[in-house]
Short mmCIF file of C-alpha atoms and ligand atoms in Angstrom, two decimals:
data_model
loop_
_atom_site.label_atom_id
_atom_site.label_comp_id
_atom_site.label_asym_id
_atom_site.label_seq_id
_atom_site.Cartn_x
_atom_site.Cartn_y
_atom_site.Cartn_z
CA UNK A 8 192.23 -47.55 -23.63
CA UNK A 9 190.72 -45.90 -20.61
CA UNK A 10 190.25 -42.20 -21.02
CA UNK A 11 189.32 -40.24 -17.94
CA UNK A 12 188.37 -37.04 -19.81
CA UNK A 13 189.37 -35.60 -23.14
CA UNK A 14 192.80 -36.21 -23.38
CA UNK A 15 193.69 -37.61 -19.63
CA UNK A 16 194.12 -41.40 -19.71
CA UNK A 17 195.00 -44.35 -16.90
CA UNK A 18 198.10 -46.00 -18.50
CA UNK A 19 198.95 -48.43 -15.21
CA UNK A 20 199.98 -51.67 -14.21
CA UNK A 21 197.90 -54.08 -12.60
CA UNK A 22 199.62 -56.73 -10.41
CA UNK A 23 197.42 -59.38 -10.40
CA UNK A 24 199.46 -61.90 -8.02
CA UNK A 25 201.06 -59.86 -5.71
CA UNK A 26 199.84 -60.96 -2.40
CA UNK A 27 202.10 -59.51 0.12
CA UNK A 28 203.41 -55.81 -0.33
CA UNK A 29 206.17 -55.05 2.25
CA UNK A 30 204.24 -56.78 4.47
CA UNK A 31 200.80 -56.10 4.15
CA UNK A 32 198.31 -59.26 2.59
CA UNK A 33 197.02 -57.76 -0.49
CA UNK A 34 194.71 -60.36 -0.49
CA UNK A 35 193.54 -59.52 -3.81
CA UNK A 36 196.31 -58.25 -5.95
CA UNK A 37 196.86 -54.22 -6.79
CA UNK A 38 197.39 -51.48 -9.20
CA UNK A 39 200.22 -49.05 -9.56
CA UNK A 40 198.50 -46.04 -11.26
CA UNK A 41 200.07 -43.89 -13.88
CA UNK A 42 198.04 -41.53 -15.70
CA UNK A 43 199.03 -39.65 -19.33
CA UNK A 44 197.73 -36.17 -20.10
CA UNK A 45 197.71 -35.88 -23.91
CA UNK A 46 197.91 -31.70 -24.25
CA UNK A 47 200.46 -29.27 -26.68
CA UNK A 48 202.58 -30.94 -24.21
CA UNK A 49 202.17 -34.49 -22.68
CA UNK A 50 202.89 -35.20 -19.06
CA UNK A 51 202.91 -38.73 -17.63
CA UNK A 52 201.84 -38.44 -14.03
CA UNK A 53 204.12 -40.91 -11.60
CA UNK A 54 205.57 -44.48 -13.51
CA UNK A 55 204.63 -47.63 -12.38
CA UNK A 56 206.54 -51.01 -10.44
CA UNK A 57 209.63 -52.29 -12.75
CA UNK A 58 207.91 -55.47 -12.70
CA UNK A 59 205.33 -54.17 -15.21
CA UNK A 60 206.99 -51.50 -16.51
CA UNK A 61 205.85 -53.22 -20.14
CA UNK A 62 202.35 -52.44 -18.92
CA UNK A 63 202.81 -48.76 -19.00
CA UNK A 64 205.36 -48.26 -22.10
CA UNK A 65 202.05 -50.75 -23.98
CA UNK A 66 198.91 -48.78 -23.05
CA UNK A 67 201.22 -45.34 -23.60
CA UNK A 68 202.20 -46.70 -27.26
CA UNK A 69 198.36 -47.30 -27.61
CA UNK A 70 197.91 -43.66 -27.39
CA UNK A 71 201.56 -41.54 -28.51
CA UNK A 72 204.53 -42.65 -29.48
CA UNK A 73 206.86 -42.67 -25.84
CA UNK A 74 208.79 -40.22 -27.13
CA UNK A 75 206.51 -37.35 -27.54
CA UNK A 76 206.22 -37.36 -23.43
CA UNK A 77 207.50 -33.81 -22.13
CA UNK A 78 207.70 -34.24 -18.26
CA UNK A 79 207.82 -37.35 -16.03
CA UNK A 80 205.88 -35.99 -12.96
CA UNK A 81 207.20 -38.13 -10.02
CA UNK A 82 204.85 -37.36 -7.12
CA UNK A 83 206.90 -39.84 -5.01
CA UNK A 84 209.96 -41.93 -4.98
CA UNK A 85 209.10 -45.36 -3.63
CA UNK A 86 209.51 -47.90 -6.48
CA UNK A 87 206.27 -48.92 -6.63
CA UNK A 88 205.79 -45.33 -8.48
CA UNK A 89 209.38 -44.69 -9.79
CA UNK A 90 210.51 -48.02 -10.55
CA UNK A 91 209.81 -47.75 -14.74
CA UNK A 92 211.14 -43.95 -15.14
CA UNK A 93 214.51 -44.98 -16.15
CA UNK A 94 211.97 -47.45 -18.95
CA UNK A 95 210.23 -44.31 -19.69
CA UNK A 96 213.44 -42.47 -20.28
CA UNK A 97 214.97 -44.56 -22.65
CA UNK A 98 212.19 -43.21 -25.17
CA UNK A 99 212.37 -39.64 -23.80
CA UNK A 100 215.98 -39.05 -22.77
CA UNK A 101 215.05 -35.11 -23.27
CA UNK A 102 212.07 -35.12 -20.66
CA UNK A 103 212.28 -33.38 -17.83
CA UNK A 104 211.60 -35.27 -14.26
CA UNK A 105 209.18 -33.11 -11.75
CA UNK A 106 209.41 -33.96 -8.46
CA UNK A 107 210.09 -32.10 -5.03
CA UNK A 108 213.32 -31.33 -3.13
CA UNK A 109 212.99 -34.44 -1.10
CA UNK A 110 211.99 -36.42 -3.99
CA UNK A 111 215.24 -35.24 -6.61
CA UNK A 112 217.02 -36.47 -3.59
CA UNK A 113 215.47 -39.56 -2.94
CA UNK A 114 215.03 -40.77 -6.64
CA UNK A 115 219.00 -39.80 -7.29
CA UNK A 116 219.51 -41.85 -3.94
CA UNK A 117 217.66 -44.78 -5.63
CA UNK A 118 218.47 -44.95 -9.18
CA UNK A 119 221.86 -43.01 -9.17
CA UNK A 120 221.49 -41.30 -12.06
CA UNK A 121 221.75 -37.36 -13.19
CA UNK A 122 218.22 -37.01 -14.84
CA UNK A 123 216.87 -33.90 -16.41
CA UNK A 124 215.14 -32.66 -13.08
CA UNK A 125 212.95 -29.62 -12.38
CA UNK A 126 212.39 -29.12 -8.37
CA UNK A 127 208.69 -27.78 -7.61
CA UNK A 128 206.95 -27.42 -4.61
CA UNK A 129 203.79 -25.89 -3.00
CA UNK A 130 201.84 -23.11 -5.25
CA UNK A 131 204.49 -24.20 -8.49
CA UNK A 132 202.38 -24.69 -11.58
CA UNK A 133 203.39 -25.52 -15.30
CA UNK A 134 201.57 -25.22 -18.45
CA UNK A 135 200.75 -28.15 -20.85
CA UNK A 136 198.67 -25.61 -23.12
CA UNK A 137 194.92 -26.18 -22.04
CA UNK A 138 195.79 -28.16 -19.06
CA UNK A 139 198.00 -27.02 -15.76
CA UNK A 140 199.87 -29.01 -13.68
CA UNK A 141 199.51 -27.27 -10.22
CA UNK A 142 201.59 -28.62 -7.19
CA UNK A 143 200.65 -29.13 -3.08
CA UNK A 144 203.78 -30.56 -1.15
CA UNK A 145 202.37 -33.48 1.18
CA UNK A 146 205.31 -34.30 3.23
CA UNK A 147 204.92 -37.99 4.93
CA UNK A 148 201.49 -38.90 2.91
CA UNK A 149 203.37 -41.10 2.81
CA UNK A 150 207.36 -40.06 2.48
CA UNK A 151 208.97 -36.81 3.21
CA UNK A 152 209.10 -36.16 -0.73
CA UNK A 153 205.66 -36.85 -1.40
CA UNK A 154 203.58 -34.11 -3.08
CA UNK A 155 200.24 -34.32 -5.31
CA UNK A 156 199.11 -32.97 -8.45
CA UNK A 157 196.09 -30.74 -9.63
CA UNK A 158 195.09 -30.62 -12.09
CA UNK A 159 192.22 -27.43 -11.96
CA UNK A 160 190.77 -27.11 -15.43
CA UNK A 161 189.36 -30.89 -15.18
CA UNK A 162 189.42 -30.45 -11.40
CA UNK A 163 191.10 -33.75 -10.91
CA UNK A 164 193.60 -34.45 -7.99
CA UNK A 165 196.20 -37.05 -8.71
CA UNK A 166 197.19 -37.93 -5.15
CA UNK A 167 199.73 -40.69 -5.27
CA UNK A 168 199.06 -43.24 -2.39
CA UNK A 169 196.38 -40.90 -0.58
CA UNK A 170 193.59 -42.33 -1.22
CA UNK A 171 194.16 -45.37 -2.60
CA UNK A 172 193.54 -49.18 -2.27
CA UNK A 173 195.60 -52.32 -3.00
CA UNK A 174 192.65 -54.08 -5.51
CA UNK A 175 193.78 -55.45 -8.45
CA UNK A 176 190.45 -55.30 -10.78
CA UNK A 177 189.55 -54.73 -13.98
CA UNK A 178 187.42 -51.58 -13.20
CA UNK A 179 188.65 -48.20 -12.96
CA UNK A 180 185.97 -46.28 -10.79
CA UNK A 181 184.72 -46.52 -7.24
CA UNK A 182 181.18 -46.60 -8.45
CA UNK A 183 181.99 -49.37 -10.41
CA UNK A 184 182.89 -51.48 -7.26
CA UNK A 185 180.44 -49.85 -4.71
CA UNK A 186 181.49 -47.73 -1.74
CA UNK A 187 180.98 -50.25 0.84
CA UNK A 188 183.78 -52.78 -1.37
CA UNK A 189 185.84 -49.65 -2.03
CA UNK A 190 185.52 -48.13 1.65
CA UNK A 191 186.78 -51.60 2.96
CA UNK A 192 189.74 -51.64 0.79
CA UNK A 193 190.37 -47.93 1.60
CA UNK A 194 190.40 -48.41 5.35
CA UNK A 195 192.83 -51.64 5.33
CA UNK A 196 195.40 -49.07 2.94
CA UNK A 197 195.05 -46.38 5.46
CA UNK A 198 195.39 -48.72 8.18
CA UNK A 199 198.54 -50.14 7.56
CA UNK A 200 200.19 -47.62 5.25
CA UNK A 201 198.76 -43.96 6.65
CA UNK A 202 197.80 -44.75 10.23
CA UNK A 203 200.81 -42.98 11.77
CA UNK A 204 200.34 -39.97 9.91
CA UNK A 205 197.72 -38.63 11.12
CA UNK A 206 198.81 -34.91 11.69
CA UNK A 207 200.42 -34.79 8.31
CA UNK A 208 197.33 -36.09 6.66
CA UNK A 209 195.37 -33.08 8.47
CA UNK A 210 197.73 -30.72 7.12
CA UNK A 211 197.25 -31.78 3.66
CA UNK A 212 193.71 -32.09 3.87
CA UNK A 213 194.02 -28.50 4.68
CA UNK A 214 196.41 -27.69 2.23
CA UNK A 215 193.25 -29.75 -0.73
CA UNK A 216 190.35 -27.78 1.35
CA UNK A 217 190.45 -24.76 -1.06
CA UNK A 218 190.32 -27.02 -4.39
CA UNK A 219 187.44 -27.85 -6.49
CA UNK A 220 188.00 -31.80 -6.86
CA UNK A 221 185.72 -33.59 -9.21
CA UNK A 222 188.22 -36.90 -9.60
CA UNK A 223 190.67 -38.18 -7.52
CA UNK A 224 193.54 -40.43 -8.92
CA UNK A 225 195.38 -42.54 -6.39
CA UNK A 226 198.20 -44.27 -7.23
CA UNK A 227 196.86 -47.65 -6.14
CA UNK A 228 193.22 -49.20 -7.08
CA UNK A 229 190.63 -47.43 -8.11
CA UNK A 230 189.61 -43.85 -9.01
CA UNK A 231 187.35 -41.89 -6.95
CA UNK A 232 184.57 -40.01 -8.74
CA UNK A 233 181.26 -40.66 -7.12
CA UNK A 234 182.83 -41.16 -4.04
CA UNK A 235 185.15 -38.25 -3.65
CA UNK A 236 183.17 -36.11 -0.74
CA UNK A 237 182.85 -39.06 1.70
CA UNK A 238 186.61 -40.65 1.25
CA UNK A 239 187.66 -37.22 2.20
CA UNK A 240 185.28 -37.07 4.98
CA UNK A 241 187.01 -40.50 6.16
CA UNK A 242 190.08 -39.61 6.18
CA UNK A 243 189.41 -36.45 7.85
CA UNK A 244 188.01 -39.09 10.62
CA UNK A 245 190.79 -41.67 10.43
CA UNK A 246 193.34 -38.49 10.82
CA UNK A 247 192.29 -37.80 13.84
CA UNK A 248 191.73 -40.90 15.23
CA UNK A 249 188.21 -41.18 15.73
CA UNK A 250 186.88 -44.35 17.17
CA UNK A 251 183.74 -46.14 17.61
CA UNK A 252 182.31 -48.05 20.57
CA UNK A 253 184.13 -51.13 19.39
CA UNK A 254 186.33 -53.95 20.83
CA UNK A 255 188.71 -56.18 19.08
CA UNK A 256 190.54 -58.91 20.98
CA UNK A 257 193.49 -60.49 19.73
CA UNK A 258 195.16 -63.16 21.01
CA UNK A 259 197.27 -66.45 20.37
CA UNK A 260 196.89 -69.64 22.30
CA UNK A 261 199.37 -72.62 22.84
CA UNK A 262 196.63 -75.06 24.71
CA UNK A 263 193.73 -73.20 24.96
CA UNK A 264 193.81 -71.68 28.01
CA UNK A 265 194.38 -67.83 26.70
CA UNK A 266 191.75 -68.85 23.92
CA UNK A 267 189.10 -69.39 26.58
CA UNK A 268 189.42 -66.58 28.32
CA UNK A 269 189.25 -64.41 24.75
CA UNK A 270 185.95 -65.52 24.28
CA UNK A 271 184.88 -65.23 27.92
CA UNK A 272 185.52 -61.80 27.76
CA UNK A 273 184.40 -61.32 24.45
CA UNK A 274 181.00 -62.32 25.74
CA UNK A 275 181.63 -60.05 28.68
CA UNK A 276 181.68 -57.28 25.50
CA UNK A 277 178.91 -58.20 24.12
CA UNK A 278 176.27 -58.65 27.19
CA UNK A 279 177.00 -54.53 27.90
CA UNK A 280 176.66 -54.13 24.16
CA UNK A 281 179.60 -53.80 22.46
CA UNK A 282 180.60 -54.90 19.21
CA UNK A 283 183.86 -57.02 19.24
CA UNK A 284 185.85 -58.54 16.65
CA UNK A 285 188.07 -61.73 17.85
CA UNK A 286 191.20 -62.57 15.97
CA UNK A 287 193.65 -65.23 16.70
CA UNK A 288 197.02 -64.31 15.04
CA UNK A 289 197.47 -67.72 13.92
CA UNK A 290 194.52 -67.08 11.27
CA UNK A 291 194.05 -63.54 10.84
CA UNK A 292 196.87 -61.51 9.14
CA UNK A 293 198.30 -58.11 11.11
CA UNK A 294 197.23 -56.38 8.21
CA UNK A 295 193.63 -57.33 8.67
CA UNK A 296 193.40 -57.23 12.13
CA UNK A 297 195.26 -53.29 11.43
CA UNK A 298 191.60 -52.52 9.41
CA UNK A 299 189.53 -53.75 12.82
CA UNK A 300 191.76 -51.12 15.02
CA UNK A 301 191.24 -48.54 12.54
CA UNK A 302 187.92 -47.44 14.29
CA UNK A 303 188.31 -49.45 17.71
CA UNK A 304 188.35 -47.96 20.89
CA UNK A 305 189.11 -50.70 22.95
CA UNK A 306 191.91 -53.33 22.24
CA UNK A 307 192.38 -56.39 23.98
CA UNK A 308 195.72 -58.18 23.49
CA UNK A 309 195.94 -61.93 24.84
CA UNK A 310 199.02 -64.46 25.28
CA UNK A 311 200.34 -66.54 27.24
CA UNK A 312 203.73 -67.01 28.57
CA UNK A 313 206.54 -68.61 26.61
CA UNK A 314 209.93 -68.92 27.64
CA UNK A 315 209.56 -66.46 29.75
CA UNK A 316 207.63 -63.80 27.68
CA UNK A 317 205.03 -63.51 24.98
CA UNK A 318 204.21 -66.01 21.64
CA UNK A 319 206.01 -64.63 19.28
CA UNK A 320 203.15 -63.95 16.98
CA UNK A 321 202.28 -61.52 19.30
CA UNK A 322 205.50 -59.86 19.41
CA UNK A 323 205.09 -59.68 15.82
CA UNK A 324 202.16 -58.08 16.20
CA UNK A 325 203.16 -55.82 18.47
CA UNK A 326 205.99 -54.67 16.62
CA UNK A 327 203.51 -53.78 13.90
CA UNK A 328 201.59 -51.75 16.32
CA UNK A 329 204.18 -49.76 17.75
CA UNK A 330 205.57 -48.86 14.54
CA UNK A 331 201.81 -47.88 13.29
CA UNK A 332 200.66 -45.75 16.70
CA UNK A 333 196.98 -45.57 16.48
CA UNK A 334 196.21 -43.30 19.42
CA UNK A 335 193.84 -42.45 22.12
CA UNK A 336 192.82 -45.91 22.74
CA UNK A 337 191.56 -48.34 25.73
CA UNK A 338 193.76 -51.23 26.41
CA UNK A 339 193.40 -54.52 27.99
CA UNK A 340 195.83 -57.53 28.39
CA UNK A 341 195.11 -61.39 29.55
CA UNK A 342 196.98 -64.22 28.84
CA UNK A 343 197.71 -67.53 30.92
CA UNK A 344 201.19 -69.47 32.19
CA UNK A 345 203.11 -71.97 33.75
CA UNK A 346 205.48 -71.08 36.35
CA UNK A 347 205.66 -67.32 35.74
CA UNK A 348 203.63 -64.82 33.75
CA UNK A 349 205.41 -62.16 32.08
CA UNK A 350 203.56 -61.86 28.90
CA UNK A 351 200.54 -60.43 30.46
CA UNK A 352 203.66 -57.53 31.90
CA UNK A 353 204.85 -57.38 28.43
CA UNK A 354 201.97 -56.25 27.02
CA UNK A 355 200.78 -54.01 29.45
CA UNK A 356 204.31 -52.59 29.26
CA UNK A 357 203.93 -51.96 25.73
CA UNK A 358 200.44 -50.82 25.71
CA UNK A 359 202.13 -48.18 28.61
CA UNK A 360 204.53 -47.24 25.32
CA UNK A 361 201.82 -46.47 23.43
CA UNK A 362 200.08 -44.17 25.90
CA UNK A 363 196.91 -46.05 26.09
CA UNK A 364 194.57 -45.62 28.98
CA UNK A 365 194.16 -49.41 30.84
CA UNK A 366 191.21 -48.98 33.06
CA UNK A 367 191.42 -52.55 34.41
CA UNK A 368 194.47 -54.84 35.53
CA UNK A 369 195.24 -57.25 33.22
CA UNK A 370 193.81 -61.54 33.64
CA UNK A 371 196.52 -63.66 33.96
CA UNK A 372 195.57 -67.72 35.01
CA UNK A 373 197.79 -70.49 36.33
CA UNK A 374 197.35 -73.70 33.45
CA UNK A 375 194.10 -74.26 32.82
CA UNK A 376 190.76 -71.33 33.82
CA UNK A 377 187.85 -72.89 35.06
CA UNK A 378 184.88 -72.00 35.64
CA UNK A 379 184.96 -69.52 38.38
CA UNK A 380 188.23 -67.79 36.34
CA UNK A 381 185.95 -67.57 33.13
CA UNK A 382 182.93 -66.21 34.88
CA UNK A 383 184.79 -63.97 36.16
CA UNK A 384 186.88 -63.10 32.75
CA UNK A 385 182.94 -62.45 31.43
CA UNK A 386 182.25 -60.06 34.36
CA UNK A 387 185.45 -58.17 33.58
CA UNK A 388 184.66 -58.07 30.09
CA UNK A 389 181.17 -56.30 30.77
CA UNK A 390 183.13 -53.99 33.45
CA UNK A 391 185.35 -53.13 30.18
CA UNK A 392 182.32 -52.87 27.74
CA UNK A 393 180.38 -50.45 30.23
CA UNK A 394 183.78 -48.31 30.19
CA UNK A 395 183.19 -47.87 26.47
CA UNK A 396 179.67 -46.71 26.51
FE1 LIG B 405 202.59 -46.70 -3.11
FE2 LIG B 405 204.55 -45.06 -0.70
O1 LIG B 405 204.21 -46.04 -2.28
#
């Protein structure tokens, strides 16, 4: 049983073997985090995945009979947080579902059924006797429905997927793990699941500024309580796009020719002093490489030309990018071809879509570099690295 504070329990799933969630390599499994709030009435904060919906309905019976429950507070509809409230409700036909406007609409758009729904939003509080649930809409954190919950006499924040981390583990607390762990799987979330809500994020950490939080409860991994002030601080950081002096290069090769020329300019990067990650697409997932952009300024994108355009692993990866939008950074593309060299185009084009600056024209080599191509892919490379400092 794992009690938060008198009365205020975590009664999740853990998803041990999940390793790819809509995309994103969850290398390591995650949680979907309900929590139960045991008062003169008893409020079960969000639900859990339907896949371990038996999870939730065993560590609530270890605590109150299902029944008892008085109000299913759905902070957001996706089904990795709704998908066990129809479970839930076959105990407690007579409890009512919380939600917001967006989310009575989205859950009745899911599930199609006619629950017992109360609409709150913004300022809305109710009463569970010593405890309050109190109410901050947080449209696209990370739907339009999505809202938190406060609760202020135990000053804990229950913040759905703000905040949280795919990492399945048996602990419950960041301290437990360590920030630097925690902070890592915190990034790659935000990354790949927050990144293109940046404004919105802003305007919820504005709408949180005023409240005392002692505990915040994602909805995925771990809970933050020694930890809170400097998450916050991050995401006040990744919000607004704030990078460091950093490069990452990534790049797919067919015979080596692009692959040369990312590491000739990687140690370009490095003789001006830059710090550069290199990732080949072939062995790095998008979702990883997504955690090295988080705080990149400069991105290099390398391919060469197939049928006419670019590998499509980078296309992929593009994709990803575009639908993601990290802003405000430095772009760079190279790539080598045959007979004619649109991928190096492509890229450029796309980095044009995206609104980043490219201080340099892109490298693109006939076949095979040698040696005068490379040193000069290294000379460009510290050109681009003294751009950054
Ligand atoms: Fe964890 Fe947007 O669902």
């Amino acid at each position: 049983m794992h009690e938060l504070k008198k009365g205020i329990y975590w009664v999740g799933g853990i998803d041990w073997n999940i390793r790819n969630f809509h995309g994103y390599a969850t290398e390591n499994g995650t949680t979907y985090n309900a929590y139960l709030i045991v008062d003169e009435k008893i409020a079960l904060i969000d639900t859990v995945k339907s896949t371990v919906s038996s999870q939730l309905i065993s560590r609530i019976k270890r605590i109150i009979d299902p029944s008892r429950i008085n109000y299913i507070v759905s902070n957001h509809a996706e089904m990795d947080h709704s998908g066990s409230i129809s479970d839930i409700l076959e105990f407690c036909p007579q409890a009512t579902v919380i939600t917001s406007k967006a989310g009575q609409k989205s859950l009745q758009r899911h599930f199609k059924k006619e629950w017992n729904f109360q609409v709150v939003k913004t300022g809305e509080s109710i009463s569970l006797g010593k405890n309050t649930l109190s109410f901050v809409n947080t449209p696209m954190v990370h739907w339009p429905d999505s809202m938190v919950t406060y609760l202020p006499e135990e000053k804990i924040l229950f913040s759905n997927d703000a905040f949280g981390q795919h990492l399945a583990s048996p602990e419950h607390f960041d301290d437990e793990i360590g920030w630097t762990c925690v902070r890592k799987y915190a990034a790659k979330y935000y990354a790949n699941i927050v990144t293109p809500f940046g404004k919105q994020v802003n305007k919820a950490l504005a709408a949180l500024s005023d409240l005392e939080i002692e505990m915040v409860c994602p909805s995925h991994g771990v809970i933050w309580r020694s930890y809170v002030s400097r998450i916050i601080a991050e995401y006040a950081k990744w919000a607004n796009h704030d990078t460091q002096n950093k490069a990452v290069i990534v790049y797919d090769t067919m015979w080596n020719s692009t692959e040369k020329l990312a590491f000739s300019l990687e140690m370009g990067l490095e003789n001006a002093g830059i710090r550069c990650s290199v990732r080949n697409l072939k062995q790095n997932h998008i979702s990883d490489i997504m955690t090295d952009i988080l705080d990149a300024k400069m991105i290099l994108l390398g391919s060469p030309t197939l049928n006419n355009g670019l590998l499509p692993t980078m296309g992929q990866f593009l994709t990803y990018l575009k639908g993601l939008k990290p802003d405000g950074r430095l772009g760079f593309a190279f790539g080598s071809y045959g007979w004619r060299g649109q991928a190096v185009k492509e890229m450029e084009a796309m980095m044009e879509e995206f609104k980043w600056e490219q201080p340099l024209k892109g490298i693109n080599v006939e076949y095979v570099p040698d040696e005068s191509d490379l040193s000069e892919a290294v000379k460009t490379g510290e050109k681009l690295g003294s751009m950054l400092l």
